[in-house]
GROMACS .gro file of C-alpha atoms in nm:
model
  217
    1MET     CA    1 -18.278   1.744  10.213
    2GLY     CA    2 -18.437   1.576  10.569
    3ASP     CA    3 -18.083   1.690  10.737
    4LYS     CA    4 -18.057   1.991  10.578
    5ILE     CA    5 -18.415   2.101  10.698
    6LYS     CA    6 -18.308   1.937  11.102
    7ASN     CA    7 -17.981   2.102  11.069
    8ALA     CA    8 -18.160   2.437  10.971
    9TYR     CA    9 -18.401   2.451  11.247
   10HIS     CA   10 -18.147   2.333  11.522
   11ASP     CA   11 -17.930   2.627  11.429
   12SER     CA   12 -18.214   2.865  11.453
   13LYS     CA   13 -18.427   2.678  11.770
   14ASP     CA   14 -18.251   2.994  12.003
   15ILE     CA   15 -18.366   3.276  11.755
   16TYR     CA   16 -18.715   3.105  11.603
   17ASP     CA   17 -18.948   3.258  11.879
   18ASP     CA   18 -18.806   3.584  11.891
   19VAL     CA   19 -18.832   3.591  11.469
   20LEU     CA   20 -19.175   3.513  11.497
   21THR     CA   21 -19.299   3.701  11.724
   22GLN     CA   22 -19.102   4.029  11.668
   23GLY     CA   23 -18.973   3.983  12.033
   24ASN     CA   24 -18.692   4.235  11.967
   25PHE     CA   25 -18.576   4.571  11.773
   26LEU     CA   26 -18.379   4.321  11.493
   27SER     CA   27 -18.689   4.074  11.424
   28LYS     CA   28 -18.911   4.373  11.408
   29LEU     CA   29 -18.674   4.543  11.136
   30TYR     CA   30 -18.663   4.187  10.967
   31ILE     CA   31 -19.054   4.165  10.954
   32LYS     CA   32 -19.099   4.518  10.813
   33PHE     CA   33 -18.806   4.518  10.533
   34PHE     CA   34 -18.851   4.167  10.430
   35TRP     CA   35 -19.206   4.086  10.518
   36SER     CA   36 -19.400   4.413  10.422
   37GLY     CA   37 -19.460   4.441  10.842
   38THR     CA   38 -19.703   4.111  10.811
   39ASP     CA   39 -19.785   4.034  11.179
   40ASP     CA   40 -19.722   3.686  11.255
   41ASN     CA   41 -19.892   3.745  11.601
   42GLU     CA   42 -20.205   3.886  11.422
   43ILE     CA   43 -20.244   3.593  11.174
   44ALA     CA   44 -20.187   3.345  11.460
   45ARG     CA   45 -20.493   3.490  11.664
   46LYS     CA   46 -20.713   3.500  11.380
   47VAL     CA   47 -20.625   3.083  11.260
   48LEU     CA   48 -20.667   2.992  11.644
   49SER     CA   49 -21.009   3.151  11.622
   50TYR     CA   50 -21.099   2.873  11.395
   51VAL     CA   51 -21.071   2.642  11.634
   52PRO     CA   52 -21.349   2.656  11.856
   53ASP     CA   53 -21.292   2.745  12.227
   54ASP     CA   54 -21.482   2.430  12.337
   55PHE     CA   55 -21.353   2.231  12.107
   56ASP     CA   56 -21.353   1.822  12.203
   57GLY     CA   57 -21.251   1.627  11.936
   58THR     CA   58 -20.924   1.473  11.789
   59LEU     CA   59 -20.639   1.763  11.681
   60LEU     CA   60 -20.338   1.728  11.465
   61ASP     CA   61 -20.060   2.016  11.466
   62VAL     CA   62 -19.822   1.968  11.243
   63PRO     CA   63 -19.583   2.112  11.267
   64VAL     CA   64 -19.629   2.244  11.610
   65GLY     CA   65 -19.285   2.409  11.596
   66THR     CA   66 -19.194   2.517  11.952
   67ALA     CA   67 -19.581   2.589  12.034
   68VAL     CA   68 -19.503   2.950  12.071
   69PHE     CA   69 -19.836   3.057  11.916
   70THR     CA   70 -20.046   2.783  12.030
   71GLU     CA   71 -19.944   2.694  12.397
   72GLU     CA   72 -20.241   2.897  12.563
   73LYS     CA   73 -20.515   2.768  12.366
   74TRP     CA   74 -20.387   2.408  12.359
   75LYS     CA   75 -20.355   2.390  12.724
   76ARG     CA   76 -20.714   2.519  12.765
   77LEU     CA   77 -20.884   2.241  12.546
   78LYS     CA   78 -20.869   1.971  12.816
   79ASN     CA   79 -21.168   1.810  12.662
   80ALA     CA   80 -20.957   1.752  12.310
   81LYS     CA   81 -20.699   1.521  12.201
   82ILE     CA   82 -20.426   1.710  12.039
   83THR     CA   83 -20.120   1.554  11.879
   84CYS     CA   84 -19.813   1.773  11.836
   85LEU     CA   85 -19.580   1.658  11.522
   86ASP     CA   86 -19.309   1.766  11.400
   87TYR     CA   87 -19.005   1.683  11.177
   88SER     CA   88 -18.740   1.855  11.380
   89VAL     CA   89 -18.653   1.726  11.740
   90ASP     CA   90 -18.511   2.051  11.831
   91MET     CA   91 -18.857   2.206  11.768
   92LEU     CA   92 -19.047   1.911  11.940
   93GLU     CA   93 -18.823   1.931  12.241
   94LYS     CA   94 -18.927   2.319  12.292
   95ALA     CA   95 -19.314   2.233  12.257
   96LYS     CA   96 -19.285   1.981  12.499
   97ARG     CA   97 -19.119   2.210  12.740
   98ARG     CA   98 -19.421   2.417  12.694
   99LEU     CA   99 -19.711   2.152  12.713
  100GLY     CA  100 -19.522   1.834  12.814
  101ASP     CA  101 -19.765   1.851  13.124
  102CYS     CA  102 -20.111   1.837  12.989
  103SER     CA  103 -20.243   1.501  12.985
  104HIS     CA  104 -20.445   1.548  12.648
  105ILE     CA  105 -20.151   1.658  12.411
  106SER     CA  106 -19.939   1.387  12.304
  107PHE     CA  107 -19.612   1.421  12.059
  108ILE     CA  108 -19.451   1.276  11.800
  109GLN     CA  109 -19.149   1.334  11.564
  110GLY     CA  110 -19.232   1.226  11.252
  111ASP     CA  111 -19.296   1.350  10.861
  112VAL     CA  112 -19.591   1.534  10.732
  113GLY     CA  113 -19.564   1.284  10.426
  114GLN     CA  114 -19.618   0.986  10.630
  115LEU     CA  115 -19.889   1.089  10.907
  116PRO     CA  116 -19.902   0.766  11.152
  117PHE     CA  117 -20.315   0.829  11.155
  118ALA     CA  118 -20.563   0.607  10.975
  119ASP     CA  119 -20.787   0.770  10.711
  120GLU     CA  120 -21.042   1.013  10.845
  121GLU     CA  121 -20.898   1.011  11.206
  122CYS     CA  122 -20.887   1.381  11.258
  123ASP     CA  123 -21.169   1.635  11.311
  124ILE     CA  124 -20.923   1.953  11.289
  125VAL     CA  125 -20.575   1.943  11.147
  126MET     CA  126 -20.360   2.250  11.204
  127SER     CA  127 -20.053   2.382  10.978
  128MET     CA  128 -19.898   2.694  11.080
  129ASN     CA  129 -19.591   2.808  10.917
  130GLY     CA  130 -19.525   2.456  10.793
  131PHE     CA  131 -19.618   2.411  10.408
  132HIS     CA  132 -19.329   2.658  10.290
  133ALA     CA  133 -19.060   2.404  10.500
  134PHE     CA  134 -19.212   2.093  10.357
  135PRO     CA  135 -19.008   1.928  10.100
  136ASP     CA  136 -19.306   1.709   9.906
  137LYS     CA  137 -19.593   1.959   9.907
  138GLU     CA  138 -19.833   1.750   9.716
  139ARG     CA  139 -19.760   1.445   9.966
  140ALA     CA  140 -19.826   1.669  10.282
  141PHE     CA  141 -20.157   1.836  10.095
  142GLN     CA  142 -20.287   1.441  10.008
  143GLU     CA  143 -20.178   1.310  10.356
  144THR     CA  144 -20.367   1.605  10.573
  145SER     CA  145 -20.646   1.576  10.341
  146ARG     CA  146 -20.633   1.180  10.403
  147VAL     CA  147 -20.661   1.166  10.762
  148LEU     CA  148 -20.924   1.483  10.797
  149LYS     CA  149 -21.281   1.328  10.867
  150LYS     CA  150 -21.535   1.426  10.609
  151GLY     CA  151 -21.697   1.759  10.742
  152GLY     CA  152 -21.339   1.838  10.958
  153SER     CA  153 -21.125   2.144  10.871
  154PHE     CA  154 -20.805   2.220  10.753
  155ILE     CA  155 -20.670   2.518  10.890
  156ALA     CA  156 -20.312   2.658  10.809
  157CYS     CA  157 -20.113   2.976  10.732
  158PHE     CA  158 -19.774   2.982  10.563
  159TYR     CA  159 -19.555   3.169  10.242
  160ILE     CA  160 -19.695   3.213   9.939
  161LYS     CA  161 -19.471   3.356   9.616
  162GLY     CA  162 -19.541   3.646   9.410
  163LYS     CA  163 -19.665   3.918   9.641
  164SER     CA  164 -19.366   4.089   9.713
  165LYS     CA  165 -19.055   4.086   9.525
  166ARG     CA  166 -18.847   4.156   9.810
  167THR     CA  167 -18.971   3.861  10.046
  168ASP     CA  168 -18.927   3.597   9.679
  169TRP     CA  169 -18.560   3.749   9.682
  170LEU     CA  170 -18.565   3.645  10.048
  171VAL     CA  171 -18.690   3.319  10.032
  172LYS     CA  172 -18.523   3.223   9.724
  173ASN     CA  173 -18.142   3.340   9.818
  174ILE     CA  174 -18.151   3.291  10.210
  175LEU     CA  175 -18.412   3.117  10.338
  176SER     CA  176 -18.433   2.841  10.123
  177LYS     CA  177 -18.036   2.799  10.088
  178LYS     CA  178 -18.034   2.761  10.441
  179GLY     CA  179 -18.279   2.507  10.446
  180TRP     CA  180 -18.552   2.691  10.642
  181PHE     CA  181 -18.799   2.701  10.331
  182THR     CA  182 -18.783   2.440  10.064
  183PRO     CA  183 -18.916   2.493   9.721
  184PRO     CA  184 -19.146   2.493   9.534
  185PHE     CA  185 -19.383   2.750   9.666
  186PRO     CA  186 -19.752   2.791   9.509
  187ASP     CA  187 -19.867   3.152   9.417
  188GLU     CA  188 -20.226   3.221   9.509
  189GLU     CA  189 -20.387   3.098   9.184
  190GLU     CA  190 -20.196   2.748   9.238
  191LEU     CA  191 -20.302   2.722   9.605
  192VAL     CA  192 -20.654   2.832   9.569
  193ARG     CA  193 -20.712   2.541   9.262
  194LYS     CA  194 -20.511   2.286   9.482
  195LEU     CA  195 -20.758   2.369   9.788
  196HIS     CA  196 -21.064   2.346   9.576
  197GLU     CA  197 -20.973   2.016   9.457
  198LEU     CA  198 -20.933   1.854   9.788
  199TYR     CA  199 -21.188   2.036  10.005
  200ALA     CA  200 -21.551   2.126   9.979
  201THR     CA  201 -21.557   2.496  10.086
  202VAL     CA  202 -21.228   2.727  10.098
  203GLU     CA  203 -21.223   3.076  10.270
  204TYR     CA  204 -20.884   3.220  10.244
  205TYR     CA  205 -20.723   3.578  10.328
  206VAL     CA  206 -20.384   3.689  10.225
  207ASP     CA  207 -20.161   3.957  10.420
  208GLY     CA  208 -19.867   4.035  10.230
  209SER     CA  209 -19.677   3.740  10.136
  210MET     CA  210 -19.877   3.523  10.417
  211VAL     CA  211 -20.194   3.318  10.328
  212TYR     CA  212 -20.399   3.182  10.595
  213PHE     CA  213 -20.751   2.985  10.534
  214LYS     CA  214 -21.005   2.718  10.679
  215CYS     CA  215 -21.097   2.448  10.477
  216MET     CA  216 -21.379   2.180  10.480
  217LYS     CA  217 -21.384   1.858  10.386
   0.00000   0.00000   0.00000
């Protein structure tokens, strides 16, 4: 499974940013037809708004992807300690090209199921468009919670099933088979139940087949 995921993101590294940001006509059509027009740019803005502009603590970004959405904000948070982690070497290399000249940002190739952090080491854990790719989602939920300090924030966005038959068909028959997404996927009820098991407060929103939220431990 690990090789399949790495290969999938290696093959998509040159189109990844355009698809997420709707950077060309075909990607706009793809988002409109298969994702009900959900705007990843807008979701990214909302997710990033949960991180204070004067944040000066420890932040884990997993998976960092190519940092296409986070580049500008991470560069501004010069008093923070930011770690960018990704399983895909190709995604991580692209992120390094964007952020590698920032002394407050470090990069790790690693697995969300075995985070190289002590318990309660992070003030914020951010996971944008990651959980639908993680093979062991239960382990990913446990690990991201483990490394988060009491009172810290878990901030994320990702695909949930059950909101659109067209999106669910795409995920099952194409994206999962290619290795970009990995089942099983929670529906809204399952996700909310899991978040309430792990966190003291849960604030979440659904946009098409995407969910975004902020939880406090």
